[in-house]
Amino acid sequence: MPLILLAITCLLAVTLCYSAVCAGSPFGTCRKCHGFGFAVTEDRKGRPKRGKDCRRCRGYGKRIRIGRWLYNRAAHTYRQGTR
């Protein structure tokens, strides 16, 4: 029984920490462009140069976190249902 209690406690701690991160910083860096907002390519000489804008973050380098996105959808649904 203590092993199950420990697992529940760890899962609850991870969930609370993630919700705190989503509330404090709703936007995280884009995983595709690593926060640059564009792809880094190389020219013929091997030097890095700016490529095209990232399609996922549209060139901003930031994306909304999954937890914050779920919260926004739930809040929107709640607001629409209470009118």
Short mmCIF file of N, CA and C in Angstrom, two decimals:
data_model
loop_
_atom_site.label_atom_id
_atom_site.label_comp_id
_atom_site.label_asym_id
_atom_site.label_seq_id
_atom_site.Cartn_x
_atom_site.Cartn_y
_atom_site.Cartn_z
N MET A 1 0.81 -1.21 0.00
CA MET A 1 0.00 0.00 0.00
C MET A 1 0.85 1.28 0.00
N PRO A 2 1.97 1.33 0.72
CA PRO A 2 2.77 2.56 0.69
C PRO A 2 3.34 2.88 -0.70
N LEU A 3 3.58 1.84 -1.51
CA LEU A 3 4.11 2.07 -2.85
C LEU A 3 3.07 2.79 -3.73
N ILE A 4 1.82 2.41 -3.60
CA ILE A 4 0.76 3.07 -4.36
C ILE A 4 0.59 4.51 -3.88
N LEU A 5 0.67 4.70 -2.58
CA LEU A 5 0.55 6.05 -2.02
C LEU A 5 1.70 6.94 -2.50
N LEU A 6 2.90 6.38 -2.57
CA LEU A 6 4.05 7.13 -3.07
C LEU A 6 3.87 7.50 -4.54
N ALA A 7 3.36 6.58 -5.34
CA ALA A 7 3.14 6.85 -6.76
C ALA A 7 2.08 7.94 -6.95
N ILE A 8 1.02 7.89 -6.16
CA ILE A 8 -0.03 8.91 -6.25
C ILE A 8 0.52 10.27 -5.84
N THR A 9 1.34 10.30 -4.81
CA THR A 9 1.94 11.56 -4.34
C THR A 9 2.86 12.15 -5.40
N CYS A 10 3.68 11.30 -6.03
CA CYS A 10 4.58 11.79 -7.08
C CYS A 10 3.80 12.31 -8.28
N LEU A 11 2.76 11.60 -8.68
CA LEU A 11 1.95 12.04 -9.81
C LEU A 11 1.24 13.35 -9.50
N LEU A 12 0.76 13.50 -8.29
CA LEU A 12 0.11 14.75 -7.89
C LEU A 12 1.10 15.91 -7.86
N ALA A 13 2.33 15.65 -7.39
CA ALA A 13 3.35 16.70 -7.35
C ALA A 13 3.74 17.15 -8.76
N VAL A 14 3.90 16.20 -9.67
CA VAL A 14 4.25 16.55 -11.05
C VAL A 14 3.12 17.36 -11.70
N THR A 15 1.88 16.96 -11.46
CA THR A 15 0.73 17.67 -12.03
C THR A 15 0.64 19.10 -11.49
N LEU A 16 0.84 19.27 -10.20
CA LEU A 16 0.77 20.60 -9.61
C LEU A 16 1.91 21.49 -10.09
N CYS A 17 3.10 20.92 -10.23
CA CYS A 17 4.23 21.71 -10.73
C CYS A 17 4.01 22.14 -12.17
N TYR A 18 3.48 21.24 -13.00
CA TYR A 18 3.23 21.59 -14.40
C TYR A 18 2.14 22.65 -14.51
N SER A 19 1.11 22.54 -13.68
CA SER A 19 0.05 23.56 -13.72
C SER A 19 0.58 24.91 -13.25
N ALA A 20 1.52 24.91 -12.30
CA ALA A 20 2.13 26.16 -11.87
C ALA A 20 2.98 26.78 -12.99
N VAL A 21 3.69 25.94 -13.72
CA VAL A 21 4.50 26.43 -14.84
C VAL A 21 3.59 27.00 -15.93
N CYS A 22 2.49 26.32 -16.21
CA CYS A 22 1.54 26.80 -17.24
C CYS A 22 0.89 28.12 -16.82
N ALA A 23 0.63 28.28 -15.53
CA ALA A 23 0.03 29.53 -15.07
C ALA A 23 1.05 30.67 -15.07
N GLY A 24 2.28 30.37 -14.68
CA GLY A 24 3.30 31.41 -14.60
C GLY A 24 3.91 31.78 -15.94
N SER A 25 4.09 30.81 -16.80
CA SER A 25 4.68 31.04 -18.11
C SER A 25 3.91 30.24 -19.15
N PRO A 26 2.83 30.80 -19.69
CA PRO A 26 1.99 30.04 -20.60
C PRO A 26 2.64 29.72 -21.94
N PHE A 27 3.68 30.42 -22.31
CA PHE A 27 4.35 30.17 -23.58
C PHE A 27 5.72 29.57 -23.35
N GLY A 28 6.04 28.52 -24.09
CA GLY A 28 7.34 27.88 -24.04
C GLY A 28 8.03 28.03 -25.38
N THR A 29 9.30 27.68 -25.44
CA THR A 29 10.03 27.80 -26.70
C THR A 29 9.55 26.72 -27.67
N CYS A 30 9.59 27.05 -28.92
CA CYS A 30 9.17 26.12 -29.97
C CYS A 30 10.16 24.97 -30.04
N ARG A 31 9.62 23.75 -30.13
CA ARG A 31 10.49 22.58 -30.15
C ARG A 31 11.12 22.35 -31.52
N LYS A 32 10.54 22.90 -32.54
CA LYS A 32 11.08 22.67 -33.88
C LYS A 32 12.25 23.61 -34.19
N CYS A 33 12.10 24.90 -33.87
CA CYS A 33 13.15 25.87 -34.20
C CYS A 33 14.00 26.23 -32.98
N HIS A 34 13.70 25.64 -31.84
CA HIS A 34 14.44 25.87 -30.59
C HIS A 34 14.43 27.33 -30.16
N GLY A 35 13.35 28.03 -30.46
CA GLY A 35 13.19 29.40 -30.01
C GLY A 35 13.78 30.45 -30.93
N PHE A 36 14.39 30.06 -32.04
CA PHE A 36 14.94 31.04 -32.97
C PHE A 36 13.87 31.71 -33.81
N GLY A 37 12.84 30.97 -34.16
CA GLY A 37 11.79 31.49 -35.01
C GLY A 37 12.04 31.21 -36.48
N PHE A 38 13.16 30.60 -36.78
CA PHE A 38 13.50 30.27 -38.15
C PHE A 38 14.42 29.06 -38.15
N ALA A 39 14.53 28.42 -39.30
CA ALA A 39 15.43 27.29 -39.44
C ALA A 39 16.83 27.82 -39.74
N VAL A 40 17.82 27.21 -39.14
CA VAL A 40 19.21 27.60 -39.40
C VAL A 40 19.75 26.67 -40.49
N THR A 41 20.16 27.25 -41.59
CA THR A 41 20.75 26.48 -42.68
C THR A 41 22.18 26.94 -42.89
N GLU A 42 22.87 26.27 -43.77
CA GLU A 42 24.26 26.63 -44.07
C GLU A 42 24.38 27.04 -45.52
N ASP A 43 25.27 28.01 -45.77
CA ASP A 43 25.52 28.40 -47.15
C ASP A 43 26.57 27.45 -47.74
N ARG A 44 27.04 27.76 -48.93
CA ARG A 44 28.00 26.87 -49.60
C ARG A 44 29.32 26.73 -48.86
N LYS A 45 29.70 27.77 -48.15
CA LYS A 45 30.97 27.73 -47.42
C LYS A 45 30.85 27.08 -46.06
N GLY A 46 29.63 26.70 -45.67
CA GLY A 46 29.43 26.03 -44.39
C GLY A 46 29.10 26.97 -43.25
N ARG A 47 28.93 28.24 -43.53
CA ARG A 47 28.58 29.20 -42.49
C ARG A 47 27.08 29.17 -42.24
N PRO A 48 26.66 29.31 -41.01
CA PRO A 48 25.21 29.30 -40.73
C PRO A 48 24.56 30.58 -41.24
N LYS A 49 23.35 30.42 -41.74
CA LYS A 49 22.58 31.57 -42.18
C LYS A 49 21.11 31.34 -41.85
N ARG A 50 20.36 32.41 -41.86
CA ARG A 50 18.94 32.33 -41.53
C ARG A 50 18.17 31.66 -42.66
N GLY A 51 17.32 30.72 -42.28
CA GLY A 51 16.49 30.04 -43.26
C GLY A 51 15.07 30.59 -43.24
N LYS A 52 14.12 29.76 -43.57
CA LYS A 52 12.72 30.17 -43.62
C LYS A 52 12.15 30.27 -42.21
N ASP A 53 11.08 31.04 -42.08
CA ASP A 53 10.39 31.14 -40.80
C ASP A 53 9.79 29.79 -40.43
N CYS A 54 9.74 29.53 -39.14
CA CYS A 54 9.19 28.28 -38.63
C CYS A 54 7.68 28.28 -38.85
N ARG A 55 7.15 27.16 -39.35
CA ARG A 55 5.71 27.08 -39.62
C ARG A 55 4.91 26.83 -38.35
N ARG A 56 5.51 26.18 -37.36
CA ARG A 56 4.78 25.89 -36.13
C ARG A 56 4.52 27.14 -35.31
N CYS A 57 5.55 27.96 -35.12
CA CYS A 57 5.40 29.15 -34.26
C CYS A 57 5.22 30.42 -35.09
N ARG A 58 5.21 30.30 -36.40
CA ARG A 58 5.04 31.43 -37.33
C ARG A 58 6.11 32.50 -37.17
N GLY A 59 7.32 32.07 -36.79
CA GLY A 59 8.44 32.99 -36.70
C GLY A 59 8.59 33.69 -35.37
N TYR A 60 7.74 33.37 -34.37
CA TYR A 60 7.84 34.02 -33.07
C TYR A 60 8.82 33.32 -32.14
N GLY A 61 9.01 32.03 -32.30
CA GLY A 61 9.91 31.28 -31.42
C GLY A 61 9.24 30.78 -30.16
N LYS A 62 7.98 31.14 -29.94
CA LYS A 62 7.24 30.73 -28.75
C LYS A 62 5.96 30.04 -29.16
N ARG A 63 5.58 29.02 -28.39
CA ARG A 63 4.32 28.32 -28.61
C ARG A 63 3.60 28.17 -27.29
N ILE A 64 2.28 28.08 -27.33
CA ILE A 64 1.51 27.93 -26.12
C ILE A 64 1.68 26.50 -25.59
N ARG A 65 1.82 26.37 -24.29
CA ARG A 65 1.99 25.05 -23.69
C ARG A 65 0.71 24.24 -23.77
N ILE A 66 0.84 22.93 -23.76
CA ILE A 66 -0.31 22.04 -23.91
C ILE A 66 -1.29 22.23 -22.75
N GLY A 67 -0.79 22.33 -21.55
CA GLY A 67 -1.66 22.51 -20.39
C GLY A 67 -2.42 23.82 -20.45
N ARG A 68 -1.78 24.87 -20.89
CA ARG A 68 -2.45 26.16 -21.01
C ARG A 68 -3.48 26.12 -22.12
N TRP A 69 -3.19 25.42 -23.21
CA TRP A 69 -4.13 25.29 -24.30
C TRP A 69 -5.39 24.56 -23.82
N LEU A 70 -5.20 23.48 -23.06
CA LEU A 70 -6.35 22.75 -22.51
C LEU A 70 -7.16 23.61 -21.56
N TYR A 71 -6.48 24.40 -20.73
CA TYR A 71 -7.18 25.29 -19.81
C TYR A 71 -7.98 26.34 -20.57
N ASN A 72 -7.39 26.91 -21.62
CA ASN A 72 -8.10 27.92 -22.41
C ASN A 72 -9.34 27.33 -23.07
N ARG A 73 -9.25 26.11 -23.58
CA ARG A 73 -10.40 25.46 -24.21
C ARG A 73 -11.49 25.17 -23.19
N ALA A 74 -11.10 24.70 -22.00
CA ALA A 74 -12.08 24.41 -20.96
C ALA A 74 -12.76 25.68 -20.48
N ALA A 75 -12.01 26.75 -20.32
CA ALA A 75 -12.59 28.03 -19.90
C ALA A 75 -13.54 28.57 -20.97
N HIS A 76 -13.17 28.43 -22.23
CA HIS A 76 -14.03 28.88 -23.32
C HIS A 76 -15.34 28.10 -23.34
N THR A 77 -15.24 26.78 -23.18
CA THR A 77 -16.43 25.94 -23.16
C THR A 77 -17.32 26.29 -21.97
N TYR A 78 -16.73 26.56 -20.84
CA TYR A 78 -17.49 26.94 -19.65
C TYR A 78 -18.21 28.27 -19.87
N ARG A 79 -17.50 29.24 -20.45
CA ARG A 79 -18.11 30.53 -20.70
C ARG A 79 -19.25 30.43 -21.71
N GLN A 80 -19.09 29.59 -22.72
CA GLN A 80 -20.15 29.42 -23.71
C GLN A 80 -21.35 28.70 -23.12
N GLY A 81 -21.14 27.83 -22.15
CA GLY A 81 -22.24 27.06 -21.58
C GLY A 81 -23.03 27.81 -20.53
N THR A 82 -22.45 28.89 -19.95
CA THR A 82 -23.12 29.61 -18.89
C THR A 82 -23.83 30.86 -19.37
N ARG A 83 -23.91 31.09 -20.65
CA ARG A 83 -24.57 32.28 -21.16
C ARG A 83 -26.06 32.16 -21.08
#
